[in-house]
Tab-separated table of C-alpha atoms in Angstrom:
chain	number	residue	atom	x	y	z
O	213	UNK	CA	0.000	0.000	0.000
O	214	UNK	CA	1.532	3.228	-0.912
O	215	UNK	CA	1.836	5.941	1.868
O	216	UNK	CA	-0.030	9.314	1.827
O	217	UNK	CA	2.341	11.848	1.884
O	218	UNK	CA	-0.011	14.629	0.681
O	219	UNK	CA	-1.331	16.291	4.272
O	220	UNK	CA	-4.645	16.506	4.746
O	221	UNK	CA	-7.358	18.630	6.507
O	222	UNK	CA	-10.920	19.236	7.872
O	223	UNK	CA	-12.793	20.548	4.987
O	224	UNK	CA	-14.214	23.575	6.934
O	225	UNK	CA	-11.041	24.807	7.618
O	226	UNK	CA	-9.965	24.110	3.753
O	227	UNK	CA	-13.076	26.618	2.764
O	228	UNK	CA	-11.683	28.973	5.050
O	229	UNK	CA	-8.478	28.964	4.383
O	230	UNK	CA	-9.346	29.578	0.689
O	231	UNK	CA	-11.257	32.671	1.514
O	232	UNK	CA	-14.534	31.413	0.724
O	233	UNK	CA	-16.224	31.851	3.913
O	234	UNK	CA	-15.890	31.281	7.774
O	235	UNK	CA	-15.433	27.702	9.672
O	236	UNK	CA	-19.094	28.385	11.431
O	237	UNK	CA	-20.295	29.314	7.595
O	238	UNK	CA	-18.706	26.055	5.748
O	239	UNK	CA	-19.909	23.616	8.440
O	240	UNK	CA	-23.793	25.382	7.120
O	241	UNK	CA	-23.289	24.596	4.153
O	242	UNK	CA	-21.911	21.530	4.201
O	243	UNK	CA	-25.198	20.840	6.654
O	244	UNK	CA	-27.197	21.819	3.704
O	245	UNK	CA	-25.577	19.993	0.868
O	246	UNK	CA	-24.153	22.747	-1.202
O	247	UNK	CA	-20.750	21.895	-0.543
O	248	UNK	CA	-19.726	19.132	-3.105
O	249	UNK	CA	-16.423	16.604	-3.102
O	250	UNK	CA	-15.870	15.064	-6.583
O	251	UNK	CA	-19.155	14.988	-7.386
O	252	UNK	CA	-20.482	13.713	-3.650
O	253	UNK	CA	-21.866	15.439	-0.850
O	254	UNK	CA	-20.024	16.073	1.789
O	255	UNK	CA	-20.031	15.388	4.976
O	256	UNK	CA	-19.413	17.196	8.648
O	257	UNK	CA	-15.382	16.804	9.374
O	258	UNK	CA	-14.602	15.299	6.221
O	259	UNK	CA	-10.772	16.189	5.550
O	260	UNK	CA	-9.334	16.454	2.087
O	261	UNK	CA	-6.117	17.081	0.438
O	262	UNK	CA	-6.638	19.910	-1.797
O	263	UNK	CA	-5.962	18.018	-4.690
O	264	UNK	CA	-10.174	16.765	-4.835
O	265	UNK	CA	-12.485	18.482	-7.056
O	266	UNK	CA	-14.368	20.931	-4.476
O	267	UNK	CA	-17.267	22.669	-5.259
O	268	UNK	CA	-19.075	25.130	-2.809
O	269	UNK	CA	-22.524	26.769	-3.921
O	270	UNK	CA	-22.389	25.811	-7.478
O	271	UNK	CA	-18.505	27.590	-7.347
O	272	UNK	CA	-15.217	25.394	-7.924
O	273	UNK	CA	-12.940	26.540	-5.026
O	274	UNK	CA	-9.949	23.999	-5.623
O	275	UNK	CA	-7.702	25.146	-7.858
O	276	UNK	CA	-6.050	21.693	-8.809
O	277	UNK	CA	-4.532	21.109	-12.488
O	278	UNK	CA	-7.053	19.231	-14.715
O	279	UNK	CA	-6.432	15.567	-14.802
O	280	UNK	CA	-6.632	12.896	-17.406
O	281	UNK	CA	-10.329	11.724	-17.586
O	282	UNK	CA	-10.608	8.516	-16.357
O	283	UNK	CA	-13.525	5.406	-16.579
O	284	UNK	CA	-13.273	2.204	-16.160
O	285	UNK	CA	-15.789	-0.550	-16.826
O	286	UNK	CA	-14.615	-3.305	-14.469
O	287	UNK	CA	-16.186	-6.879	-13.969
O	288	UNK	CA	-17.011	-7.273	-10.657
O	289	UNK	CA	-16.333	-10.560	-8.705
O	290	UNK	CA	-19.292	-12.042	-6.185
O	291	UNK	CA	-18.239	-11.249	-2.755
O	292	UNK	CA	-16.568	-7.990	-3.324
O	293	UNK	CA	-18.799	-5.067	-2.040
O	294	UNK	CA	-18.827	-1.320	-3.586
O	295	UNK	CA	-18.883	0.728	-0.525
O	296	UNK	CA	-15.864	1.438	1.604
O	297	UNK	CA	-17.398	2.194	4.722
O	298	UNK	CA	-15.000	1.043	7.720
O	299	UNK	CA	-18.129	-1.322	8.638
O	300	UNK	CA	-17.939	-3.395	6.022
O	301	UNK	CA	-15.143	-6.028	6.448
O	302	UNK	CA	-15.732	-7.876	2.943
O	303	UNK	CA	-13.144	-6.564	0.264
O	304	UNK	CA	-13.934	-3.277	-1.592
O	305	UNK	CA	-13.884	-2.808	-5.130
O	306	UNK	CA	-11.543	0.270	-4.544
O	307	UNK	CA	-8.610	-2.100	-2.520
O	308	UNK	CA	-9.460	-5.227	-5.269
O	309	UNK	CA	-8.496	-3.359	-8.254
O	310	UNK	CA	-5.868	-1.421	-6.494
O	311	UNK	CA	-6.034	1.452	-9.345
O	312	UNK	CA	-3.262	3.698	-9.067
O	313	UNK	CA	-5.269	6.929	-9.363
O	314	UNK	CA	-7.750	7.334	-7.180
O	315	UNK	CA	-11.079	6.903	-8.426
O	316	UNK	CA	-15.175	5.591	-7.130
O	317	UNK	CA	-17.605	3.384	-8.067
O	318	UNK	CA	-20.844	4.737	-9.817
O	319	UNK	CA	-23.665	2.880	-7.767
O	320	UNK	CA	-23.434	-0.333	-6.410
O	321	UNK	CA	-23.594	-3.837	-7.469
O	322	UNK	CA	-24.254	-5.814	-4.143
O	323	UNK	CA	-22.179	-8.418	-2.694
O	324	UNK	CA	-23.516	-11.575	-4.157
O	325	UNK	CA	-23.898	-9.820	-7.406
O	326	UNK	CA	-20.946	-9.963	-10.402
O	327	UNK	CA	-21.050	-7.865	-13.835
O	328	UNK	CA	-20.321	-4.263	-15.297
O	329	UNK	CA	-19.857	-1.255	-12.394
O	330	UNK	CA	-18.000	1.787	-13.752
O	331	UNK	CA	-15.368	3.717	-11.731
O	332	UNK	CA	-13.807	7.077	-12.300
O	333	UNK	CA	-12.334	9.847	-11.217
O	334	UNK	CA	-14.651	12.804	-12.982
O	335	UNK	CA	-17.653	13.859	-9.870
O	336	UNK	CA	-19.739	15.359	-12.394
O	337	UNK	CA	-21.215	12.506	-14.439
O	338	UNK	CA	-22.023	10.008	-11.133
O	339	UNK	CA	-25.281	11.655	-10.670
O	340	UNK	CA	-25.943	11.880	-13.738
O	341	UNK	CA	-25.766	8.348	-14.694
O	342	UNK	CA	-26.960	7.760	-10.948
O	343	UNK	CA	-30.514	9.800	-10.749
O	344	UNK	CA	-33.300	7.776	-11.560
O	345	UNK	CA	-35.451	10.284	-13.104
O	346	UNK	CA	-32.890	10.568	-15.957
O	347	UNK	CA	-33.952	7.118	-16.961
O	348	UNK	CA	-30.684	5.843	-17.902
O	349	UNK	CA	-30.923	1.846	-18.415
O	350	UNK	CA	-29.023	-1.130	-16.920
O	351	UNK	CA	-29.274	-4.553	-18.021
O	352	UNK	CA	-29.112	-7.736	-15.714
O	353	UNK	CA	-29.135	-11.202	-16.428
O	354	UNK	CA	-30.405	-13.309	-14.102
O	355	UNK	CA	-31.032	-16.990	-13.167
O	356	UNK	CA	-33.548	-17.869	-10.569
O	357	UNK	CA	-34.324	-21.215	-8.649
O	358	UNK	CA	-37.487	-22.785	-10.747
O	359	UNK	CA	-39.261	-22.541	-13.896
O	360	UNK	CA	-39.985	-19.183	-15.625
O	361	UNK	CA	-43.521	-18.695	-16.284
O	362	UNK	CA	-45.795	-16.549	-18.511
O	363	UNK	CA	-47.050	-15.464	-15.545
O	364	UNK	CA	-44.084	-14.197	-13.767
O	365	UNK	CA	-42.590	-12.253	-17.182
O	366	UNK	CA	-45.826	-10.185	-16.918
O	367	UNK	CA	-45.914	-9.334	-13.470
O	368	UNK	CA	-42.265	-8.568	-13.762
O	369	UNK	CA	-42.614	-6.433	-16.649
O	370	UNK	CA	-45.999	-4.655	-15.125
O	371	UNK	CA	-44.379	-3.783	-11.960
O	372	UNK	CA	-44.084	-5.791	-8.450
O	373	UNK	CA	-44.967	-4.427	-5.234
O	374	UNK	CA	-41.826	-3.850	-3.165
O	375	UNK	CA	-40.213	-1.349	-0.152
O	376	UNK	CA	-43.698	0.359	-0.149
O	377	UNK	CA	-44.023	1.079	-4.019
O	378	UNK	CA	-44.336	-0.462	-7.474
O	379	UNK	CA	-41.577	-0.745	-9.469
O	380	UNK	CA	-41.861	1.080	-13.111
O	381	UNK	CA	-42.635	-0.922	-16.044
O	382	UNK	CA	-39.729	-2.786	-17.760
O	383	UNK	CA	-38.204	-4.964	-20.029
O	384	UNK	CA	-37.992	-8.905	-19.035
O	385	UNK	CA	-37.354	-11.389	-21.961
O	386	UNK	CA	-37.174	-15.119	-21.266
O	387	UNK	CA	-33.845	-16.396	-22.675
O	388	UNK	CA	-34.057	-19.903	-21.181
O	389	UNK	CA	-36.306	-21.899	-18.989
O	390	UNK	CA	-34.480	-20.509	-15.796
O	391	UNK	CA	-33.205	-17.364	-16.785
O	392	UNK	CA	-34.284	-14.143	-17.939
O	393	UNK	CA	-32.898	-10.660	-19.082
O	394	UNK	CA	-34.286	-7.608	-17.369
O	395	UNK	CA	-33.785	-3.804	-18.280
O	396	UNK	CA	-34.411	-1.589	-15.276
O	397	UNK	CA	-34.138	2.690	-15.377
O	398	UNK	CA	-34.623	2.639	-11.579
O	399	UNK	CA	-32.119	0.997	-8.909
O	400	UNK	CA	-34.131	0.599	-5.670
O	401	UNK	CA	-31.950	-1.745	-3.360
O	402	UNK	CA	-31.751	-5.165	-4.314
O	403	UNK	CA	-34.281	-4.543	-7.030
O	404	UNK	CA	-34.188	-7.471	-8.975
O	405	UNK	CA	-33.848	-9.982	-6.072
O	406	UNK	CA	-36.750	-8.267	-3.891
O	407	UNK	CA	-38.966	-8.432	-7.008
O	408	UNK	CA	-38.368	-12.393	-7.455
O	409	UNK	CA	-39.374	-12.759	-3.716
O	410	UNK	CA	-41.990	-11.158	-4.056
O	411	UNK	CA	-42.990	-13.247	-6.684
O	412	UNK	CA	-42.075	-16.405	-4.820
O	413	UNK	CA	-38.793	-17.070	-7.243
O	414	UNK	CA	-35.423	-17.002	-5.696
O	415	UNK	CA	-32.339	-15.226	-7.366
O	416	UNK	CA	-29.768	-17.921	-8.219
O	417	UNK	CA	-27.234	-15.812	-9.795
O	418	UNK	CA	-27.178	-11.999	-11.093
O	419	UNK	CA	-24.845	-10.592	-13.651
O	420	UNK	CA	-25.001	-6.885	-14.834
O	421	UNK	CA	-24.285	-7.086	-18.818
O	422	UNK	CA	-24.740	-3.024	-19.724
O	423	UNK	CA	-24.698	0.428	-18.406
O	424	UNK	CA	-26.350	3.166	-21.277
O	425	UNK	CA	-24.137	1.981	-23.891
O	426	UNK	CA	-21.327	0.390	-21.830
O	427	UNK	CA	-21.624	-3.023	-22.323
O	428	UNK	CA	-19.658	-6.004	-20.274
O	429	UNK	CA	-18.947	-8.204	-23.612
O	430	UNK	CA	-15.944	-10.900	-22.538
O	431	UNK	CA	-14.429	-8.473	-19.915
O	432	UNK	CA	-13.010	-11.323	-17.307
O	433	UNK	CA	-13.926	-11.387	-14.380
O	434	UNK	CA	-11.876	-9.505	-12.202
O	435	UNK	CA	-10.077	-7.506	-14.786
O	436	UNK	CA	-10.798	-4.064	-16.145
O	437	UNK	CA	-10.851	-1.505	-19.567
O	438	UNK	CA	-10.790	1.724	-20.249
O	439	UNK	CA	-13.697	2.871	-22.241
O	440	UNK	CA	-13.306	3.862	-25.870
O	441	UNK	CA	-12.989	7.486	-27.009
O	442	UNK	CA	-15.992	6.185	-29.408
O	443	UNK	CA	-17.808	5.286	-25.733
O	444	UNK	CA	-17.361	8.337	-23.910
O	445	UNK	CA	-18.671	10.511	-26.759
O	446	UNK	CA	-21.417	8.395	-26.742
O	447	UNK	CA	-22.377	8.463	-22.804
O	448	UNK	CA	-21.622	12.368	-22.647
O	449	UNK	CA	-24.088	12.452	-25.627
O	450	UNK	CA	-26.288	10.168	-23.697
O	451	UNK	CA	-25.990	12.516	-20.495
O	452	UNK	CA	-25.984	16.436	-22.398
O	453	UNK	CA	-29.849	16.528	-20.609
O	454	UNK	CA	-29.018	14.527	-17.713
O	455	UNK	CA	-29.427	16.031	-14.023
O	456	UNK	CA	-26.166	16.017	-12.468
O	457	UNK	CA	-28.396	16.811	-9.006
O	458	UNK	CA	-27.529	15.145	-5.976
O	459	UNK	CA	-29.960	12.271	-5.354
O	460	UNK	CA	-30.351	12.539	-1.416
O	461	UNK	CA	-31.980	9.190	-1.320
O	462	UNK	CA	-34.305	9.392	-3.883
O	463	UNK	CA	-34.973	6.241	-4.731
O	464	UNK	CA	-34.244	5.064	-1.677
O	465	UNK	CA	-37.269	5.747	-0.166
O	466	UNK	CA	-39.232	6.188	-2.694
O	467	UNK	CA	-43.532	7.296	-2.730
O	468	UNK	CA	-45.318	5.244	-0.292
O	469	UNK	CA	-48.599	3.429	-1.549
O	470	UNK	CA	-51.610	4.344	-1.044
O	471	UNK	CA	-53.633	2.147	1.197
O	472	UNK	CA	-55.425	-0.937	-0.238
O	473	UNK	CA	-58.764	-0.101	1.072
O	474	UNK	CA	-60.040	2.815	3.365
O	475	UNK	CA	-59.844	2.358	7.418
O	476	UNK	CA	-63.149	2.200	8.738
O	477	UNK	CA	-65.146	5.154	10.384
O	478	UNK	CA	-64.360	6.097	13.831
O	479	UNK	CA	-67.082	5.791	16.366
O	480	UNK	CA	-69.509	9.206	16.624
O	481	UNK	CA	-68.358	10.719	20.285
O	482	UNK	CA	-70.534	10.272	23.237
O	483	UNK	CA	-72.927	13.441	23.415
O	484	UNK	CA	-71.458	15.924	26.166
O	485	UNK	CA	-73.532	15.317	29.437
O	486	UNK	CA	-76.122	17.653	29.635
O	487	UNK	CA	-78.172	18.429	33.267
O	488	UNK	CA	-81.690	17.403	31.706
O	489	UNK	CA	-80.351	13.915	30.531
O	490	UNK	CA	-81.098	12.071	33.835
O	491	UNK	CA	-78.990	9.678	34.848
O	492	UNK	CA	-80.364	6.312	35.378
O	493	UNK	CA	-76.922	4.630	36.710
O	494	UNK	CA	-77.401	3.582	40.595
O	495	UNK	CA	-75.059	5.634	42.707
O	496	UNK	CA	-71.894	2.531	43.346
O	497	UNK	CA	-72.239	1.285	46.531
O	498	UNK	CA	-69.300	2.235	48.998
O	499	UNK	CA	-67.229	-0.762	50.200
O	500	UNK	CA	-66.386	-0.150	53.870
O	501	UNK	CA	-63.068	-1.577	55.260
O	502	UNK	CA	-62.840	-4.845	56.892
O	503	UNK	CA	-62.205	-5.206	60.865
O	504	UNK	CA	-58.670	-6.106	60.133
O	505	UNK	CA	-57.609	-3.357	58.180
O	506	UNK	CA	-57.955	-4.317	54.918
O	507	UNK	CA	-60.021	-3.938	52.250
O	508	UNK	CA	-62.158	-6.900	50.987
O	509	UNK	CA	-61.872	-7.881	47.500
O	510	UNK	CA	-62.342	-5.604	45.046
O	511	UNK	CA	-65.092	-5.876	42.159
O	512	UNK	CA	-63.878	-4.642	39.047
O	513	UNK	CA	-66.546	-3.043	36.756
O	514	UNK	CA	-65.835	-3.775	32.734
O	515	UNK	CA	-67.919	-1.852	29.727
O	516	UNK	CA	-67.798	-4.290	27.116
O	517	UNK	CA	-65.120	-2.897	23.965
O	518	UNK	CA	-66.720	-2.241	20.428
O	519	UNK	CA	-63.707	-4.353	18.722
O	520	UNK	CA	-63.185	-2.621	15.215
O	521	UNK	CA	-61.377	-4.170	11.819
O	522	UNK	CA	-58.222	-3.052	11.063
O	523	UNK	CA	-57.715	-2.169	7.352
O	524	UNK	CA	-55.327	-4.303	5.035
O	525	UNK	CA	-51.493	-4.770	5.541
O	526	UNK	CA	-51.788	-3.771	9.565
């Protein structure tokens, strides 16, 4: 591993320094998102180098010397993982290809998942391959544990009820009589395997073939490419109307359903007690206390409970 020589600080006092605004005023923006690290929100106490692209308010603050554009379309091993969190004590895509510029992953491709995830080093086209409303495809191939029927193509392609929504219409093609190709321009967690559950099919094996118009073809698995001049031109042409907005956990938690059928009615109120309503209850008798000190037993009075329905999914 090579050693870090470049020193590093907390981002707030990187702002500062620069002239762009007080310690206090960085740590409020960085609070409210407007303070971007290649591409990425930051976050409070984050340190950097200098040598990141920083942008604060829509303004580029670092001053570092453009770099060579870089993306990679790698072929991602099952078992490795794409976030590099200190939690997560599987292998990171970052330390397996051991890339000697530093560059991210765009998205994820979970754990027991292999196929196409792109990395780079250039902030400004993650979201914009990431944000769901840009409708930017991915294609999956996937193998499941029993037969493929009619049945489950449509109700793929239709939409399946998962993490309190429906998942958009898509593209599902049978290509054998346990596997299937899928199309998706969303990428709620574990999409693809949540959607077989659902659908009482379990995913066998996932492989992600295509990104827009980056496609795996015979990459090995484990190894990497650069993508062709002829590709970029083609994804930045792909991405001119793209959002490049953060997504803030868009489709992470995305619309919540509507309920399947209305809760019933509450019960009217009692009418307020009123002096010419008589009341017809006997006055409750007073239980004395016994010789010995101690109250006899008690005698609980119930009112019987109007038990109501409760609506679907509770």
């Amino acid at each position: 591993m090579r050693e870090n020589t470049m020193e590093e600080m907390r981002l707030n006092k990187y702002l500062s320094d620069s002239g762009i605004c007080s310690r206090r005023e960085a740590d409020r923006l960085i609070e409210q998102g407007q303070v971007l690290v290649d591409g990425v929100p930051a976050s409070m106490g984050m340190k950097v180098t200098g040598t990141e692209e920083i942008v604060c308010g829509g303004v580029e603050v670092s001053s570092r010397k453009k770099e060579r554009k870089i993306l990679l379309a790698v072929n991602k091993p099952r078992g490795i993982v794409c976030t590099t969190s200190d939690k997560d004590r599987a292998e990171n895509i970052v330390e397996f290809l051991n890339y000697p510029v530093r560059i991210y992953p765009i998205g994820r491709l979970d754990k027991d998942s292999s196929g196409l995830i792109l990395m780079t080093n250039q902030g400004d086209i993650v979201n914009k391959i990431l944000r769901g409303s840009n409708n930017h495809e991915k294609e999956y191939m996937v193998r499941v544990n029993k037969p493929i029927t009619g049945e489950f193509l449509d109700q793929m392609r239709n939409g399946v009820e998962i993490l309190d929504t429906v998942t958009k219409p898509c593209v599902v093609e049978k290509t054998g009589g346990y596997t299937f190709r899928i199309i998706l321009t969303q990428g709620l967690n574990r999409q693809i395997r949540r959607m077989c559950a659902a659908l009482d099919y379990r995913v066998v094996s996932l492989r992600r073939v295509r990104i827009m118009n980056i496609q795996l073809g015979d990459l090995r698995t484990g190894a990497y490419r650069e993508v062709t001049d002829q590709e970029w031109s083609e994804l930045e042409r792909l991405l001119e109307d793209s959002s490049n907005a953060p997504r803030r956990n868009e489709e992470a938690k995305p619309a919540r359903l509507e309920p399947r059928a209305s809760s019933p009615a509450r019960p009217e109120p009692r009418p307020a007690h009123s002096d010419a309503r008589p009341d017809t209850r006997p006055d409750r008798p007073r239980i004395p206390r016994s010789e010995a000190g101690k109250r006899p037993e008690k005698r609980i009075f119930r009112t019987p409970i109007r038990r109501y329905d409760a609506p679907d999914g509770e």
